């Protein structure tokens, strides 16, 4: 995991395909969560996003921060979650305190309303070990539930990659992304 400055910083960085993306990083991890929490309420220790900023509690909108619409799949909205665009990689410090990570991940209605070509794949990592890889996510397939054991995991990473060699309309949301501790 690439860690930089002591305080979170927003920089432009290259994604895995060599394109400029938005990157956030911190050198000193925050304390591990002590109670159940939505990831959108926790500070991340690293984030890179293929288009605009990673959004908290909204879909990834245009290129500016805070410009997303409510997270939605098939017309159902969700009040909590993360909005990203492929390629994205967001990591959180769990410090071994987590028990389960749950979410609903898929191509957000924001992209689906514009085009049906969006296609991504989501991967959940625990300390760089793959915990879950989704099938290809499209507007037609709908979101996929995520429920993984994160006991002992120090760093939880959520990655979204392009699945059809076209990064257009790859706005993906992690709705109700939640970690249970205990």
Short mmCIF file of N, CA, C and O in Angstrom, two decimals, residues 29-168:
data_model
loop_
_atom_site.label_atom_id
_atom_site.label_comp_id
_atom_site.label_asym_id
_atom_site.label_seq_id
_atom_site.Cartn_x
_atom_site.Cartn_y
_atom_site.Cartn_z
N UNK A 29 -2.21 5.75 9.83
CA UNK A 29 -3.59 5.25 9.78
C UNK A 29 -4.40 5.76 10.96
O UNK A 29 -3.88 5.96 12.06
N UNK A 30 -5.68 5.98 10.72
CA UNK A 30 -6.56 6.39 11.82
C UNK A 30 -6.76 5.22 12.77
O UNK A 30 -6.44 4.08 12.45
N UNK A 31 -7.32 5.48 13.93
CA UNK A 31 -7.61 4.37 14.85
C UNK A 31 -8.58 3.37 14.21
O UNK A 31 -9.41 3.75 13.38
N UNK A 32 -8.47 2.14 14.61
CA UNK A 32 -9.40 1.11 14.14
C UNK A 32 -10.79 1.42 14.68
O UNK A 32 -10.94 2.01 15.76
N UNK A 33 -11.84 1.07 13.92
CA UNK A 33 -13.20 1.33 14.42
C UNK A 33 -13.46 0.54 15.70
O UNK A 33 -12.99 -0.59 15.87
N UNK A 34 -14.19 1.15 16.62
CA UNK A 34 -14.51 0.49 17.89
C UNK A 34 -15.97 0.06 17.96
O UNK A 34 -16.39 -0.56 18.92
N UNK A 35 -16.74 0.45 16.93
CA UNK A 35 -18.15 0.05 16.86
C UNK A 35 -18.52 -0.14 15.39
O UNK A 35 -17.80 0.30 14.50
N UNK A 36 -19.64 -0.79 15.16
CA UNK A 36 -20.13 -0.98 13.78
C UNK A 36 -20.20 0.37 13.08
O UNK A 36 -20.58 1.37 13.70
N UNK A 37 -19.83 0.38 11.79
CA UNK A 37 -19.81 1.66 11.07
C UNK A 37 -19.97 1.46 9.58
O UNK A 37 -19.56 0.44 9.02
N UNK A 38 -20.57 2.45 8.94
CA UNK A 38 -20.56 2.52 7.48
C UNK A 38 -19.20 3.04 7.06
O UNK A 38 -18.65 3.96 7.69
N UNK A 39 -18.66 2.48 5.99
CA UNK A 39 -17.35 2.93 5.53
C UNK A 39 -17.35 4.40 5.15
O UNK A 39 -16.33 5.09 5.29
N UNK A 40 -18.48 4.91 4.69
CA UNK A 40 -18.55 6.32 4.31
C UNK A 40 -18.40 7.24 5.53
O UNK A 40 -18.16 8.44 5.36
N UNK A 41 -18.52 6.70 6.73
CA UNK A 41 -18.34 7.48 7.95
C UNK A 41 -16.93 7.34 8.53
O UNK A 41 -16.61 7.97 9.54
N UNK A 42 -16.12 6.51 7.90
CA UNK A 42 -14.75 6.28 8.36
C UNK A 42 -13.76 6.98 7.43
O UNK A 42 -14.00 7.07 6.23
N UNK A 43 -12.62 7.43 7.97
CA UNK A 43 -11.59 7.98 7.09
C UNK A 43 -10.92 6.84 6.32
O UNK A 43 -10.75 5.75 6.85
N UNK A 44 -10.59 7.08 5.07
CA UNK A 44 -9.83 6.07 4.35
C UNK A 44 -8.35 6.35 4.49
O UNK A 44 -7.94 7.47 4.79
N UNK A 45 -7.54 5.32 4.28
CA UNK A 45 -6.09 5.51 4.35
C UNK A 45 -5.49 5.64 2.97
O UNK A 45 -4.34 6.03 2.83
N UNK A 46 -6.24 5.34 1.97
CA UNK A 46 -5.78 5.51 0.60
C UNK A 46 -6.96 5.42 -0.35
O UNK A 46 -7.89 4.66 -0.11
N UNK A 47 -6.93 6.24 -1.40
CA UNK A 47 -8.00 6.19 -2.38
C UNK A 47 -7.50 6.71 -3.72
O UNK A 47 -6.82 7.72 -3.77
N UNK A 48 -7.83 5.98 -4.76
CA UNK A 48 -7.61 6.44 -6.12
C UNK A 48 -8.91 6.19 -6.87
O UNK A 48 -9.60 5.20 -6.60
N UNK A 49 -9.27 7.11 -7.75
CA UNK A 49 -10.54 7.00 -8.46
C UNK A 49 -10.33 7.42 -9.91
O UNK A 49 -9.67 8.42 -10.18
N UNK A 50 -10.90 6.65 -10.83
CA UNK A 50 -10.70 6.89 -12.25
C UNK A 50 -11.37 8.12 -12.81
O UNK A 50 -10.99 8.61 -13.87
N UNK A 51 -12.37 8.66 -12.12
CA UNK A 51 -13.06 9.85 -12.61
C UNK A 51 -13.57 10.63 -11.42
O UNK A 51 -14.40 10.15 -10.66
N UNK A 52 -13.07 11.83 -11.23
CA UNK A 52 -13.48 12.63 -10.09
C UNK A 52 -12.99 12.04 -8.78
O UNK A 52 -12.06 11.25 -8.74
N UNK A 53 -13.63 12.45 -7.72
CA UNK A 53 -13.27 11.99 -6.39
C UNK A 53 -14.15 10.82 -5.96
O UNK A 53 -15.27 10.68 -6.44
N UNK A 54 -13.64 10.00 -5.05
CA UNK A 54 -14.49 9.01 -4.40
C UNK A 54 -15.54 9.80 -3.63
O UNK A 54 -15.22 10.76 -2.92
N UNK A 55 -16.79 9.43 -3.80
CA UNK A 55 -17.88 10.16 -3.15
C UNK A 55 -18.39 9.40 -1.93
O UNK A 55 -18.50 8.18 -1.97
N UNK A 56 -18.70 10.12 -0.88
CA UNK A 56 -19.29 9.55 0.33
C UNK A 56 -20.81 9.76 0.28
O UNK A 56 -21.27 10.89 0.11
N UNK A 57 -21.55 8.68 0.41
CA UNK A 57 -23.02 8.71 0.48
C UNK A 57 -23.68 9.29 -0.77
O UNK A 57 -24.78 9.83 -0.70
N UNK A 58 -23.01 9.18 -1.90
CA UNK A 58 -23.59 9.53 -3.20
C UNK A 58 -22.83 8.79 -4.28
O UNK A 58 -21.72 8.30 -4.05
N UNK A 59 -23.45 8.72 -5.45
CA UNK A 59 -22.77 8.08 -6.56
C UNK A 59 -21.63 8.98 -7.05
O UNK A 59 -21.57 10.15 -6.70
N UNK A 60 -20.75 8.42 -7.84
CA UNK A 60 -19.70 9.20 -8.48
C UNK A 60 -20.37 10.00 -9.59
O UNK A 60 -21.01 9.44 -10.46
N UNK A 61 -20.26 11.31 -9.53
CA UNK A 61 -20.93 12.15 -10.51
C UNK A 61 -20.02 12.52 -11.65
O UNK A 61 -19.48 11.67 -12.34
N UNK A 62 -19.82 13.80 -11.82
CA UNK A 62 -18.92 14.30 -12.86
C UNK A 62 -17.51 14.33 -12.28
O UNK A 62 -17.18 13.54 -11.41
N UNK A 63 -16.71 15.28 -12.70
CA UNK A 63 -15.32 15.30 -12.28
C UNK A 63 -15.09 16.01 -10.95
O UNK A 63 -14.03 15.88 -10.36
N UNK A 64 -16.06 16.77 -10.44
CA UNK A 64 -15.87 17.50 -9.20
C UNK A 64 -16.27 16.70 -7.98
O UNK A 64 -17.05 15.76 -8.05
N UNK A 65 -15.71 17.07 -6.84
CA UNK A 65 -16.07 16.43 -5.58
C UNK A 65 -17.46 16.89 -5.16
O UNK A 65 -17.83 18.04 -5.36
N UNK A 66 -18.25 15.97 -4.62
CA UNK A 66 -19.57 16.31 -4.10
C UNK A 66 -20.64 16.54 -5.15
O UNK A 66 -21.68 17.11 -4.85
N UNK A 67 -20.40 16.08 -6.38
CA UNK A 67 -21.38 16.33 -7.44
C UNK A 67 -22.19 15.09 -7.83
O UNK A 67 -22.89 15.10 -8.83
N UNK A 68 -22.14 14.05 -7.01
CA UNK A 68 -22.87 12.82 -7.32
C UNK A 68 -24.34 12.91 -6.96
O UNK A 68 -24.77 13.78 -6.20
N UNK A 69 -25.11 12.00 -7.52
CA UNK A 69 -26.53 11.87 -7.21
C UNK A 69 -26.68 10.82 -6.11
O UNK A 69 -25.73 10.12 -5.79
N UNK A 70 -27.88 10.66 -5.54
CA UNK A 70 -28.04 9.60 -4.54
C UNK A 70 -27.68 8.22 -5.13
O UNK A 70 -27.93 7.94 -6.30
N UNK A 71 -27.08 7.39 -4.32
CA UNK A 71 -26.74 6.02 -4.74
C UNK A 71 -28.04 5.29 -5.04
O UNK A 71 -28.97 5.30 -4.23
N UNK A 72 -28.11 4.66 -6.21
CA UNK A 72 -29.34 3.97 -6.59
C UNK A 72 -29.05 2.83 -7.56
O UNK A 72 -28.18 2.94 -8.42
N UNK A 73 -29.79 1.75 -7.40
CA UNK A 73 -29.77 0.61 -8.32
C UNK A 73 -31.23 0.30 -8.67
O UNK A 73 -32.04 0.09 -7.76
N UNK A 74 -31.55 0.29 -9.94
CA UNK A 74 -32.91 -0.05 -10.37
C UNK A 74 -33.98 0.81 -9.75
O UNK A 74 -35.08 0.33 -9.49
N UNK A 75 -33.66 2.07 -9.47
CA UNK A 75 -34.65 2.98 -8.90
C UNK A 75 -34.74 2.96 -7.38
O UNK A 75 -35.40 3.80 -6.79
N UNK A 76 -34.07 2.03 -6.73
CA UNK A 76 -34.04 1.98 -5.27
C UNK A 76 -32.82 2.76 -4.79
O UNK A 76 -31.70 2.48 -5.21
N UNK A 77 -33.05 3.76 -3.92
CA UNK A 77 -31.96 4.58 -3.42
C UNK A 77 -31.45 4.08 -2.08
O UNK A 77 -32.19 3.45 -1.31
N UNK A 78 -30.19 4.38 -1.81
CA UNK A 78 -29.52 3.96 -0.58
C UNK A 78 -28.85 5.18 0.04
O UNK A 78 -28.13 5.90 -0.65
N UNK A 79 -29.07 5.41 1.33
CA UNK A 79 -28.56 6.63 1.95
C UNK A 79 -27.07 6.61 2.26
O UNK A 79 -26.47 7.66 2.48
N UNK A 80 -26.46 5.44 2.31
CA UNK A 80 -25.06 5.33 2.72
C UNK A 80 -24.29 4.54 1.67
O UNK A 80 -24.84 3.65 1.01
N UNK A 81 -23.01 4.86 1.54
CA UNK A 81 -22.15 4.10 0.64
C UNK A 81 -21.06 4.95 0.03
O UNK A 81 -20.85 6.11 0.41
N UNK A 82 -20.38 4.36 -0.94
CA UNK A 82 -19.28 5.02 -1.64
C UNK A 82 -19.55 4.98 -3.13
O UNK A 82 -19.96 3.95 -3.67
N UNK A 83 -19.31 6.09 -3.81
CA UNK A 83 -19.45 6.16 -5.26
C UNK A 83 -18.08 6.28 -5.89
O UNK A 83 -17.30 7.17 -5.53
N UNK A 84 -17.77 5.39 -6.83
CA UNK A 84 -16.46 5.35 -7.47
C UNK A 84 -16.62 5.18 -8.97
O UNK A 84 -17.72 5.01 -9.48
N UNK A 85 -15.49 5.18 -9.67
CA UNK A 85 -15.45 4.93 -11.11
C UNK A 85 -14.18 4.14 -11.39
O UNK A 85 -13.11 4.47 -10.89
N UNK A 86 -14.29 3.12 -12.23
CA UNK A 86 -13.12 2.29 -12.56
C UNK A 86 -12.04 3.16 -13.22
O UNK A 86 -12.35 4.06 -13.98
N UNK A 87 -10.86 2.91 -12.90
CA UNK A 87 -10.25 2.10 -11.88
C UNK A 87 -10.33 2.84 -10.54
O UNK A 87 -9.98 4.01 -10.45
N UNK A 88 -10.75 2.12 -9.51
CA UNK A 88 -10.73 2.73 -8.18
C UNK A 88 -10.19 1.72 -7.17
O UNK A 88 -10.30 0.51 -7.37
N UNK A 89 -9.63 2.26 -6.11
CA UNK A 89 -9.08 1.45 -5.03
C UNK A 89 -9.15 2.29 -3.77
O UNK A 89 -8.50 3.33 -3.67
N UNK A 90 -9.99 1.88 -2.82
CA UNK A 90 -10.18 2.64 -1.58
C UNK A 90 -9.87 1.70 -0.42
O UNK A 90 -10.38 0.58 -0.37
N UNK A 91 -9.00 2.15 0.50
CA UNK A 91 -8.63 1.29 1.62
C UNK A 91 -8.93 1.93 2.96
O UNK A 91 -8.86 3.14 3.12
N UNK A 92 -9.28 1.05 3.89
CA UNK A 92 -9.68 1.46 5.23
C UNK A 92 -8.89 0.67 6.26
O UNK A 92 -8.67 -0.53 6.10
N UNK A 93 -8.50 1.33 7.35
CA UNK A 93 -7.80 0.67 8.44
C UNK A 93 -8.81 0.05 9.39
O UNK A 93 -9.60 0.77 10.01
N UNK A 94 -8.82 -1.28 9.45
CA UNK A 94 -9.69 -1.97 10.41
C UNK A 94 -8.90 -2.42 11.64
O UNK A 94 -9.50 -2.71 12.68
N UNK A 95 -7.59 -2.51 11.53
CA UNK A 95 -6.75 -2.85 12.67
C UNK A 95 -7.07 -4.17 13.33
O UNK A 95 -6.81 -4.35 14.52
N UNK A 96 -7.66 -5.10 12.58
CA UNK A 96 -8.01 -6.40 13.13
C UNK A 96 -9.30 -6.40 13.95
O UNK A 96 -9.68 -7.42 14.51
N UNK A 97 -9.99 -5.25 14.01
CA UNK A 97 -11.19 -5.13 14.85
C UNK A 97 -12.47 -5.57 14.15
O UNK A 97 -13.49 -5.77 14.79
N UNK A 98 -12.44 -5.70 12.84
CA UNK A 98 -13.65 -6.02 12.09
C UNK A 98 -14.06 -7.48 12.21
O UNK A 98 -13.25 -8.36 12.51
N UNK A 99 -15.33 -7.71 11.98
CA UNK A 99 -15.87 -9.07 11.98
C UNK A 99 -16.42 -9.41 10.59
O UNK A 99 -16.08 -10.42 10.01
N UNK A 100 -17.30 -8.55 10.04
CA UNK A 100 -17.89 -8.78 8.71
C UNK A 100 -17.93 -7.47 7.95
O UNK A 100 -18.11 -6.40 8.54
N UNK A 101 -17.79 -7.60 6.63
CA UNK A 101 -18.00 -6.47 5.73
C UNK A 101 -19.15 -6.84 4.80
O UNK A 101 -19.15 -7.90 4.19
N UNK A 102 -20.14 -5.95 4.73
CA UNK A 102 -21.30 -6.18 3.87
C UNK A 102 -21.53 -4.94 3.00
O UNK A 102 -21.20 -3.82 3.40
N UNK A 103 -22.08 -5.17 1.83
CA UNK A 103 -22.41 -4.08 0.91
C UNK A 103 -23.26 -4.64 -0.22
O UNK A 103 -23.48 -5.85 -0.32
N UNK A 104 -23.69 -3.74 -1.07
CA UNK A 104 -24.35 -4.08 -2.32
C UNK A 104 -23.58 -3.27 -3.36
O UNK A 104 -23.51 -2.04 -3.27
N UNK A 105 -22.95 -3.95 -4.34
CA UNK A 105 -22.09 -3.25 -5.29
C UNK A 105 -22.58 -3.47 -6.72
O UNK A 105 -22.98 -4.58 -7.08
N UNK A 106 -22.58 -2.38 -7.50
CA UNK A 106 -23.01 -2.50 -8.88
C UNK A 106 -22.89 -1.19 -9.63
O UNK A 106 -22.53 -0.16 -9.06
N UNK A 107 -23.20 -1.24 -10.93
CA UNK A 107 -23.24 -0.03 -11.77
C UNK A 107 -24.41 0.82 -11.28
O UNK A 107 -25.54 0.37 -11.23
N UNK A 108 -24.11 2.05 -10.93
CA UNK A 108 -25.11 2.94 -10.37
C UNK A 108 -26.09 3.44 -11.44
O UNK A 108 -25.74 3.54 -12.62
N UNK A 109 -27.30 3.76 -11.02
CA UNK A 109 -28.31 4.31 -11.93
C UNK A 109 -27.82 5.56 -12.65
O UNK A 109 -28.26 5.84 -13.77
N UNK A 110 -26.91 6.33 -12.05
CA UNK A 110 -26.37 7.52 -12.70
C UNK A 110 -25.79 7.16 -14.06
O UNK A 110 -26.03 7.85 -15.05
N UNK A 111 -25.03 6.07 -14.13
CA UNK A 111 -24.47 5.61 -15.40
C UNK A 111 -25.51 4.88 -16.24
O UNK A 111 -25.57 5.05 -17.45
N UNK A 112 -26.31 4.06 -15.59
CA UNK A 112 -27.30 3.25 -16.32
C UNK A 112 -28.27 4.12 -17.10
O UNK A 112 -28.70 3.74 -18.19
N UNK A 113 -28.61 5.29 -16.56
CA UNK A 113 -29.53 6.20 -17.27
C UNK A 113 -28.90 6.77 -18.54
O UNK A 113 -29.59 7.16 -19.47
N UNK A 114 -27.58 6.84 -18.56
CA UNK A 114 -26.88 7.44 -19.70
C UNK A 114 -26.53 6.43 -20.78
O UNK A 114 -26.55 6.75 -21.96
N UNK A 115 -26.18 5.21 -20.38
CA UNK A 115 -25.74 4.20 -21.34
C UNK A 115 -25.72 2.83 -20.68
O UNK A 115 -25.56 2.72 -19.47
N UNK A 116 -25.83 1.81 -21.50
CA UNK A 116 -25.77 0.44 -20.97
C UNK A 116 -24.39 -0.18 -21.14
O UNK A 116 -24.21 -1.36 -20.85
N UNK A 117 -23.39 0.58 -21.58
CA UNK A 117 -22.08 -0.01 -21.86
C UNK A 117 -21.19 -0.17 -20.63
O UNK A 117 -20.17 -0.85 -20.69
N UNK A 118 -21.55 0.41 -19.49
CA UNK A 118 -20.73 0.27 -18.29
C UNK A 118 -20.60 -1.17 -17.86
O UNK A 118 -21.58 -1.92 -17.81
N UNK A 119 -19.37 -1.58 -17.55
CA UNK A 119 -19.11 -2.95 -17.08
C UNK A 119 -17.87 -2.93 -16.19
O UNK A 119 -16.79 -2.50 -16.62
N UNK A 120 -18.04 -3.38 -14.95
CA UNK A 120 -16.93 -3.40 -14.01
C UNK A 120 -16.90 -4.73 -13.27
O UNK A 120 -17.80 -5.56 -13.38
N UNK A 121 -15.84 -4.90 -12.51
CA UNK A 121 -15.70 -6.05 -11.61
C UNK A 121 -15.18 -5.49 -10.29
O UNK A 121 -14.27 -4.66 -10.28
N UNK A 122 -15.76 -5.93 -9.20
CA UNK A 122 -15.36 -5.46 -7.87
C UNK A 122 -14.62 -6.56 -7.13
O UNK A 122 -15.00 -7.73 -7.20
N UNK A 123 -13.56 -6.15 -6.44
CA UNK A 123 -12.76 -7.09 -5.63
C UNK A 123 -12.61 -6.52 -4.23
O UNK A 123 -12.33 -5.34 -4.07
N UNK A 124 -12.80 -7.38 -3.23
CA UNK A 124 -12.59 -7.01 -1.84
C UNK A 124 -11.32 -7.73 -1.38
O UNK A 124 -11.20 -8.95 -1.54
N UNK A 125 -10.39 -6.96 -0.81
CA UNK A 125 -9.14 -7.50 -0.30
C UNK A 125 -9.07 -7.30 1.21
O UNK A 125 -9.49 -6.26 1.71
N UNK A 126 -8.52 -8.26 1.91
CA UNK A 126 -8.19 -8.13 3.32
C UNK A 126 -6.70 -8.34 3.45
O UNK A 126 -6.21 -9.43 3.16
N UNK A 127 -5.96 -7.29 3.80
CA UNK A 127 -4.50 -7.36 3.88
C UNK A 127 -3.90 -7.91 2.59
O UNK A 127 -3.06 -8.80 2.60
N UNK A 128 -4.38 -7.41 1.47
CA UNK A 128 -3.93 -7.79 0.12
C UNK A 128 -4.25 -9.24 -0.25
O UNK A 128 -3.74 -9.76 -1.24
N UNK A 129 -5.08 -9.89 0.51
CA UNK A 129 -5.57 -11.24 0.17
C UNK A 129 -6.98 -11.08 -0.39
O UNK A 129 -7.82 -10.40 0.19
N UNK A 130 -7.25 -11.70 -1.53
CA UNK A 130 -8.57 -11.59 -2.16
C UNK A 130 -9.60 -12.30 -1.30
O UNK A 130 -9.47 -13.49 -0.99
N UNK A 131 -10.64 -11.56 -0.92
CA UNK A 131 -11.74 -12.12 -0.14
C UNK A 131 -12.96 -12.39 -1.01
O UNK A 131 -13.74 -13.29 -0.72
N UNK A 132 -13.13 -11.59 -2.07
CA UNK A 132 -14.28 -11.74 -2.95
C UNK A 132 -14.01 -11.03 -4.28
O UNK A 132 -13.45 -9.95 -4.30
N UNK A 133 -14.41 -11.68 -5.37
CA UNK A 133 -14.40 -11.07 -6.70
C UNK A 133 -15.81 -11.26 -7.26
O UNK A 133 -16.32 -12.38 -7.29
N UNK A 134 -16.41 -10.17 -7.69
CA UNK A 134 -17.76 -10.26 -8.23
C UNK A 134 -17.70 -10.74 -9.68
O UNK A 134 -16.67 -10.62 -10.34
N UNK A 135 -18.82 -11.23 -10.18
CA UNK A 135 -18.91 -11.42 -11.62
C UNK A 135 -18.94 -10.02 -12.27
O UNK A 135 -18.98 -9.00 -11.57
N UNK A 136 -18.94 -9.96 -13.57
CA UNK A 136 -19.03 -8.67 -14.27
C UNK A 136 -20.32 -7.97 -13.86
O UNK A 136 -21.39 -8.56 -13.87
N UNK A 137 -20.18 -6.71 -13.49
CA UNK A 137 -21.31 -5.88 -13.06
C UNK A 137 -21.73 -4.99 -14.22
O UNK A 137 -20.90 -4.28 -14.80
N UNK A 138 -23.01 -5.02 -14.57
CA UNK A 138 -23.58 -4.13 -15.58
C UNK A 138 -24.91 -3.61 -15.06
O UNK A 138 -25.44 -4.13 -14.07
N UNK A 139 -25.45 -2.63 -15.74
CA UNK A 139 -26.77 -2.13 -15.34
C UNK A 139 -27.81 -3.23 -15.48
O UNK A 139 -28.72 -3.35 -14.67
N UNK A 140 -27.66 -4.07 -16.50
CA UNK A 140 -28.63 -5.15 -16.75
C UNK A 140 -28.57 -6.23 -15.69
O UNK A 140 -29.60 -6.80 -15.32
N UNK A 141 -27.38 -6.54 -15.18
CA UNK A 141 -27.26 -7.61 -14.18
C UNK A 141 -27.68 -7.14 -12.79
O UNK A 141 -28.00 -7.95 -11.94
N UNK A 142 -27.62 -5.83 -12.56
CA UNK A 142 -27.96 -5.31 -11.25
C UNK A 142 -26.83 -5.49 -10.26
O UNK A 142 -25.78 -6.04 -10.57
N UNK A 143 -27.02 -5.02 -9.03
CA UNK A 143 -25.97 -5.10 -8.02
C UNK A 143 -25.82 -6.51 -7.46
O UNK A 143 -26.71 -7.35 -7.58
N UNK A 144 -24.67 -6.73 -6.83
CA UNK A 144 -24.33 -8.01 -6.22
C UNK A 144 -24.15 -7.80 -4.72
O UNK A 144 -23.46 -6.87 -4.30
N UNK A 145 -24.75 -8.66 -3.89
CA UNK A 145 -24.52 -8.54 -2.45
C UNK A 145 -23.12 -9.01 -2.07
O UNK A 145 -22.59 -9.96 -2.66
N UNK A 146 -22.54 -8.32 -1.11
CA UNK A 146 -21.21 -8.65 -0.59
C UNK A 146 -21.37 -8.95 0.89
O UNK A 146 -21.99 -8.17 1.62
N UNK A 147 -20.82 -10.06 1.34
CA UNK A 147 -20.84 -10.44 2.76
C UNK A 147 -19.61 -11.29 3.01
O UNK A 147 -19.59 -12.46 2.63
N UNK A 148 -18.56 -10.68 3.58
CA UNK A 148 -17.31 -11.40 3.78
C UNK A 148 -16.83 -11.28 5.22
O UNK A 148 -17.07 -10.30 5.90
N UNK A 149 -16.13 -12.31 5.65
CA UNK A 149 -15.50 -12.37 6.96
C UNK A 149 -14.23 -11.53 6.92
O UNK A 149 -13.37 -11.75 6.06
N UNK A 150 -14.11 -10.57 7.83
CA UNK A 150 -12.90 -9.73 7.88
C UNK A 150 -12.21 -9.84 9.23
O UNK A 150 -11.43 -8.95 9.60
N UNK A 151 -12.46 -10.92 9.95
CA UNK A 151 -11.79 -11.09 11.25
C UNK A 151 -10.28 -11.11 11.07
O UNK A 151 -9.76 -11.81 10.20
N UNK A 152 -9.59 -10.30 11.85
CA UNK A 152 -8.14 -10.23 11.80
C UNK A 152 -7.58 -9.34 10.71
O UNK A 152 -6.37 -9.08 10.65
N UNK A 153 -8.42 -8.82 9.83
CA UNK A 153 -7.95 -7.98 8.72
C UNK A 153 -7.55 -6.60 9.25
O UNK A 153 -8.31 -5.95 9.94
N UNK A 154 -6.36 -6.19 8.89
CA UNK A 154 -5.88 -4.86 9.30
C UNK A 154 -6.28 -3.79 8.28
O UNK A 154 -6.68 -2.71 8.64
N UNK A 155 -6.15 -4.11 6.97
CA UNK A 155 -6.49 -3.16 5.92
C UNK A 155 -7.50 -3.79 4.97
O UNK A 155 -7.23 -4.84 4.38
N UNK A 156 -8.65 -3.16 4.85
CA UNK A 156 -9.70 -3.57 3.93
C UNK A 156 -9.61 -2.70 2.69
O UNK A 156 -9.59 -1.47 2.79
N UNK A 157 -9.50 -3.34 1.51
CA UNK A 157 -9.43 -2.61 0.24
C UNK A 157 -10.59 -2.98 -0.66
O UNK A 157 -10.91 -4.15 -0.82
N UNK A 158 -11.19 -1.95 -1.26
CA UNK A 158 -12.28 -2.14 -2.21
C UNK A 158 -11.78 -1.65 -3.57
O UNK A 158 -11.48 -0.47 -3.73
N UNK A 159 -11.70 -2.56 -4.51
CA UNK A 159 -11.18 -2.22 -5.84
C UNK A 159 -12.26 -2.43 -6.88
O UNK A 159 -13.01 -3.40 -6.83
N UNK A 160 -12.34 -1.53 -7.84
CA UNK A 160 -13.24 -1.67 -8.98
C UNK A 160 -12.41 -1.51 -10.25
O UNK A 160 -11.71 -0.51 -10.41
N UNK A 161 -12.50 -2.50 -11.13
CA UNK A 161 -11.77 -2.48 -12.39
C UNK A 161 -12.75 -2.51 -13.56
O UNK A 161 -13.87 -2.98 -13.43
N UNK A 162 -12.29 -2.01 -14.68
CA UNK A 162 -13.07 -2.06 -15.90
C UNK A 162 -13.16 -3.51 -16.37
O UNK A 162 -12.20 -4.26 -16.26
N UNK A 163 -14.31 -3.92 -16.91
CA UNK A 163 -14.50 -5.31 -17.32
C UNK A 163 -14.75 -5.49 -18.82
O UNK A 163 -15.01 -6.59 -19.27
N UNK A 164 -14.68 -4.39 -19.58
CA UNK A 164 -14.94 -4.54 -21.01
C UNK A 164 -14.04 -3.67 -21.89
O UNK A 164 -14.39 -3.37 -23.03
N UNK A 165 -12.89 -3.28 -21.36
CA UNK A 165 -11.91 -2.47 -22.10
C UNK A 165 -12.47 -1.11 -22.53
O UNK A 165 -12.00 -0.52 -23.48
N UNK A 166 -13.51 -0.65 -21.85
CA UNK A 166 -14.07 0.69 -22.06
C UNK A 166 -14.39 1.26 -20.69
O UNK A 166 -15.20 0.70 -19.98
N UNK A 167 -13.79 2.34 -20.33
CA UNK A 167 -14.06 2.89 -18.99
C UNK A 167 -15.24 3.86 -18.99
O UNK A 167 -15.54 4.45 -17.96
N UNK A 168 -15.91 3.99 -20.10
CA UNK A 168 -17.08 4.87 -20.15
C UNK A 168 -18.22 4.29 -19.32
O UNK A 168 -18.48 3.08 -19.37
#
